[in-house]
mmCIF file of C-alpha atoms in Angstrom:
data_model
loop_
_atom_site.group_PDB
_atom_site.id
_atom_site.type_symbol
_atom_site.label_atom_id
_atom_site.label_comp_id
_atom_site.label_asym_id
_atom_site.label_seq_id
_atom_site.Cartn_x
_atom_site.Cartn_y
_atom_site.Cartn_z
ATOM 1 C CA UNK A 1 -19.197 15.227 4.287
ATOM 2 C CA UNK A 2 -18.279 11.627 5.089
ATOM 3 C CA UNK A 3 -16.750 10.917 1.614
ATOM 4 C CA UNK A 4 -14.656 14.103 1.839
ATOM 5 C CA UNK A 5 -13.447 13.088 5.302
ATOM 6 C CA UNK A 6 -12.589 9.586 4.058
ATOM 7 C CA UNK A 7 -10.655 11.014 1.110
ATOM 8 C CA UNK A 8 -8.784 13.420 3.400
ATOM 9 C CA UNK A 9 -7.771 10.636 5.808
ATOM 10 C CA UNK A 10 -6.685 8.419 2.906
ATOM 11 C CA UNK A 11 -4.604 11.189 1.312
ATOM 12 C CA UNK A 12 -2.926 11.954 4.628
ATOM 13 C CA UNK A 13 -1.986 8.286 4.992
ATOM 14 C CA UNK A 14 -0.677 8.199 1.415
ATOM 15 C CA UNK A 15 1.480 11.168 2.436
ATOM 16 C CA UNK A 16 2.851 9.089 5.363
ATOM 17 C CA UNK A 17 6.517 9.195 4.234
ATOM 18 C CA UNK A 18 6.440 12.966 3.808
ATOM 19 C CA UNK A 19 4.679 13.415 7.129
ATOM 20 C CA UNK A 20 7.238 11.220 8.902
ATOM 21 C CA UNK A 21 10.058 13.166 7.268
ATOM 22 C CA UNK A 22 8.650 16.534 8.394
ATOM 23 C CA UNK A 23 7.982 15.150 11.864
ATOM 24 C CA UNK A 24 11.565 13.924 12.251
ATOM 25 C CA UNK A 25 13.066 17.134 10.820
ATOM 26 C CA UNK A 26 10.890 19.335 13.050
ATOM 27 C CA UNK A 27 11.275 16.996 16.045
ATOM 28 C CA UNK A 28 7.522 16.746 16.521
ATOM 29 C CA UNK A 29 7.839 13.306 18.137
ATOM 30 C CA UNK A 30 4.847 12.236 20.225
ATOM 31 C CA UNK A 31 2.627 15.071 18.957
ATOM 32 C CA UNK A 32 2.936 13.755 15.410
ATOM 33 C CA UNK A 33 2.686 10.152 16.590
ATOM 34 C CA UNK A 34 -0.650 10.734 18.297
ATOM 35 C CA UNK A 35 -2.000 12.489 15.193
ATOM 36 C CA UNK A 36 -0.804 9.626 13.005
ATOM 37 C CA UNK A 37 -2.233 7.059 15.424
ATOM 38 C CA UNK A 38 -5.605 8.841 15.293
ATOM 39 C CA UNK A 39 -5.550 8.838 11.464
ATOM 40 C CA UNK A 40 -4.726 5.132 11.344
ATOM 41 C CA UNK A 41 -7.431 4.210 13.841
ATOM 42 C CA UNK A 42 -9.979 6.368 12.003
ATOM 43 C CA UNK A 43 -9.001 4.638 8.759
ATOM 44 C CA UNK A 44 -9.389 1.222 10.405
ATOM 45 C CA UNK A 45 -12.855 2.186 11.621
ATOM 46 C CA UNK A 46 -13.875 3.413 8.153
ATOM 47 C CA UNK A 47 -12.996 0.285 6.168
ATOM 48 C CA UNK A 48 -14.554 -3.192 6.234
ATOM 49 C CA UNK A 49 -13.121 -5.597 8.795
ATOM 50 C CA UNK A 50 -11.281 -7.516 6.073
ATOM 51 C CA UNK A 51 -9.347 -4.354 5.104
ATOM 52 C CA UNK A 52 -8.170 -3.307 8.554
ATOM 53 C CA UNK A 53 -4.799 -5.080 8.590
ATOM 54 C CA UNK A 54 -2.777 -2.225 7.080
ATOM 55 C CA UNK A 55 -4.061 0.583 9.314
ATOM 56 C CA UNK A 56 -3.838 -1.654 12.383
ATOM 57 C CA UNK A 57 -0.239 -2.640 11.591
ATOM 58 C CA UNK A 58 0.504 1.059 11.158
ATOM 59 C CA UNK A 59 -1.148 1.812 14.498
ATOM 60 C CA UNK A 60 0.972 -0.915 16.080
ATOM 61 C CA UNK A 61 4.145 0.660 14.695
ATOM 62 C CA UNK A 62 3.134 4.071 15.997
ATOM 63 C CA UNK A 63 2.393 2.505 19.381
ATOM 64 C CA UNK A 64 5.839 0.894 19.358
ATOM 65 C CA UNK A 65 7.348 4.272 18.492
ATOM 66 C CA UNK A 66 5.521 5.867 21.434
ATOM 67 C CA UNK A 67 7.027 3.223 23.722
ATOM 68 C CA UNK A 68 10.571 3.375 22.351
ATOM 69 C CA UNK A 69 10.791 6.912 20.925
ATOM 70 C CA UNK A 70 12.898 5.361 18.142
ATOM 71 C CA UNK A 71 11.902 7.105 14.895
ATOM 72 C CA UNK A 72 13.308 4.229 12.830
ATOM 73 C CA UNK A 73 10.286 2.151 13.874
ATOM 74 C CA UNK A 74 8.061 4.429 11.764
ATOM 75 C CA UNK A 75 10.175 3.749 8.670
ATOM 76 C CA UNK A 76 9.047 0.111 8.512
ATOM 77 C CA UNK A 77 5.447 0.977 7.595
ATOM 78 C CA UNK A 78 5.955 0.904 3.788
ATOM 79 C CA UNK A 79 7.791 -2.418 4.128
ATOM 80 C CA UNK A 80 4.922 -3.932 6.085
ATOM 81 C CA UNK A 81 2.320 -2.514 3.683
ATOM 82 C CA UNK A 82 4.131 -4.187 0.768
ATOM 83 C CA UNK A 83 4.312 -7.422 2.755
ATOM 84 C CA UNK A 84 0.608 -7.357 3.562
ATOM 85 C CA UNK A 85 -0.283 -6.578 -0.054
ATOM 86 C CA UNK A 86 1.944 -9.439 -1.200
ATOM 87 C CA UNK A 87 0.178 -11.779 1.215
ATOM 88 C CA UNK A 88 -3.286 -10.664 0.059
ATOM 89 C CA UNK A 89 -2.503 -10.875 -3.660
ATOM 90 C CA UNK A 90 -0.501 -14.085 -3.275
ATOM 91 C CA UNK A 91 -3.200 -15.759 -1.182
ATOM 92 C CA UNK A 92 -5.753 -14.928 -3.862
ATOM 93 C CA UNK A 93 -3.649 -16.895 -6.361
ATOM 94 C CA UNK A 94 -3.995 -19.946 -4.124
ATOM 95 C CA UNK A 95 -7.664 -19.300 -3.333
ATOM 96 C CA UNK A 96 -9.332 -17.893 -6.478
ATOM 97 C CA UNK A 97 -10.652 -15.590 -7.626
ATOM 98 C CA UNK A 98 -7.393 -13.660 -7.946
ATOM 99 C CA UNK A 99 -7.249 -10.186 -6.429
ATOM 100 C CA UNK A 100 -7.208 -8.470 -9.826
ATOM 101 C CA UNK A 101 -10.195 -10.570 -10.898
ATOM 102 C CA UNK A 102 -12.036 -9.426 -7.771
ATOM 103 C CA UNK A 103 -11.293 -5.806 -8.694
ATOM 104 C CA UNK A 104 -12.326 -6.411 -12.320
ATOM 105 C CA UNK A 105 -15.639 -7.927 -11.225
ATOM 106 C CA UNK A 106 -16.507 -4.726 -9.368
ATOM 107 C CA UNK A 107 -16.832 -3.017 -12.772
ATOM 108 C CA UNK A 108 -17.724 -6.065 -14.864
ATOM 109 C CA UNK A 109 -19.705 -8.598 -12.784
ATOM 110 C CA UNK A 110 -20.215 -10.922 -15.769
ATOM 111 C CA UNK A 111 -16.554 -11.290 -16.655
ATOM 112 C CA UNK A 112 -15.960 -14.108 -19.176
ATOM 113 C CA UNK A 113 -14.141 -17.206 -17.905
ATOM 114 C CA UNK A 114 -11.418 -16.787 -20.536
ATOM 115 C CA UNK A 115 -10.320 -13.575 -18.745
ATOM 116 C CA UNK A 116 -9.298 -15.459 -15.599
ATOM 117 C CA UNK A 117 -5.829 -16.635 -16.757
ATOM 118 C CA UNK A 118 -4.914 -13.101 -17.811
ATOM 119 C CA UNK A 119 -6.152 -11.664 -14.505
ATOM 120 C CA UNK A 120 -4.137 -14.293 -12.607
ATOM 121 C CA UNK A 121 -1.008 -13.222 -14.517
ATOM 122 C CA UNK A 122 -1.672 -9.571 -13.648
ATOM 123 C CA UNK A 123 -2.104 -10.572 -9.999
ATOM 124 C CA UNK A 124 1.200 -12.468 -10.189
ATOM 125 C CA UNK A 125 2.858 -9.384 -11.713
ATOM 126 C CA UNK A 126 1.639 -7.363 -8.733
ATOM 127 C CA UNK A 127 3.090 -9.985 -6.389
ATOM 128 C CA UNK A 128 6.473 -9.560 -8.083
ATOM 129 C CA UNK A 129 6.073 -5.797 -7.780
ATOM 130 C CA UNK A 130 5.383 -6.045 -4.041
ATOM 131 C CA UNK A 131 8.463 -8.249 -3.523
ATOM 132 C CA UNK A 132 10.733 -5.823 -5.398
ATOM 133 C CA UNK A 133 9.152 -2.686 -3.954
ATOM 134 C CA UNK A 134 9.191 -4.099 -0.422
ATOM 135 C CA UNK A 135 12.827 -5.121 -0.830
ATOM 136 C CA UNK A 136 13.824 -1.630 -1.935
ATOM 137 C CA UNK A 137 11.762 -0.111 0.893
ATOM 138 C CA UNK A 138 13.626 -2.405 3.300
ATOM 139 C CA UNK A 139 16.962 -1.296 1.842
ATOM 140 C CA UNK A 140 16.025 2.366 2.394
ATOM 141 C CA UNK A 141 15.278 1.644 6.051
ATOM 142 C CA UNK A 142 18.538 -0.248 6.546
ATOM 143 C CA UNK A 143 20.541 2.394 4.647
ATOM 144 C CA UNK A 144 19.272 4.885 7.200
ATOM 145 C CA UNK A 145 19.209 8.063 5.122
ATOM 146 C CA UNK A 146 15.933 9.870 5.815
ATOM 147 C CA UNK A 147 15.947 11.792 2.528
ATOM 148 C CA UNK A 148 16.539 8.583 0.548
ATOM 149 C CA UNK A 149 13.777 6.789 2.476
ATOM 150 C CA UNK A 150 11.333 9.645 1.919
ATOM 151 C CA UNK A 151 12.176 10.016 -1.775
ATOM 152 C CA UNK A 152 11.712 6.325 -2.514
ATOM 153 C CA UNK A 153 8.733 5.542 -0.277
ATOM 154 C CA UNK A 154 6.959 8.874 -0.744
ATOM 155 C CA UNK A 155 7.496 9.433 -4.453
ATOM 156 C CA UNK A 156 9.339 6.817 -6.486
ATOM 157 C CA UNK A 157 7.331 3.818 -5.244
ATOM 158 C CA UNK A 158 4.049 5.606 -6.038
ATOM 159 C CA UNK A 159 5.390 6.431 -9.503
ATOM 160 C CA UNK A 160 6.282 2.774 -10.046
ATOM 161 C CA UNK A 161 2.781 1.732 -8.966
ATOM 162 C CA UNK A 162 1.365 4.199 -11.445
ATOM 163 C CA UNK A 163 3.581 2.738 -14.182
ATOM 164 C CA UNK A 164 2.289 -0.738 -13.347
ATOM 165 C CA UNK A 165 -1.297 0.460 -13.709
ATOM 166 C CA UNK A 166 -0.583 2.278 -16.980
ATOM 167 C CA UNK A 167 1.317 -0.725 -18.379
ATOM 168 C CA UNK A 168 -1.608 -3.007 -17.564
ATOM 169 C CA UNK A 169 -4.054 -0.580 -19.169
ATOM 170 C CA UNK A 170 -1.914 -0.539 -22.318
ATOM 171 C CA UNK A 171 -1.560 -4.335 -22.410
ATOM 172 C CA UNK A 172 -5.206 -5.129 -21.605
ATOM 173 C CA UNK A 173 -6.660 -4.207 -25.030
ATOM 174 C CA UNK A 174 -4.182 -6.561 -26.738
ATOM 175 C CA UNK A 175 -5.351 -9.350 -24.459
ATOM 176 C CA UNK A 176 -9.012 -8.518 -25.078
ATOM 177 C CA UNK A 177 -8.445 -8.703 -28.838
ATOM 178 C CA UNK A 178 -6.850 -12.154 -28.497
ATOM 179 C CA UNK A 179 -9.634 -13.492 -26.252
#
């Protein structure tokens, strides 16, 4: 039951832009905010301490919304998530192993040393992605059109992340042949 609950909470948080959109359109206000706050706090409790930054930042934004009742506060969550991911991936470039290497070692603990430069480049590519994606997410907040914000942050950005993953999966075999 616990894995199903964890998956459900995660999927609801992935649906954050759509949920915010529906909440604003239906004027659910504090009711939605308390539900979202509960989801974020549950998520924070479910993950290791080192992974709590994103749900806690989200909880802080929801708390700020509850104080101000300004729905625009909720729109900054995708921007902050991109910023936090950029910090985590970027920091790992300064303090190896790189984030992508850490992920790779989960499946392949005995990764050869010659893979590290490639994995650093993939980590750097993700850093560039987070800068661009976060910049566009910021522009959607500033532009102020709820449909535009929801479309980009709830659909297009996830599609772009998927393209990044697919591109890396297509490029990886060429690297492995060269190594």
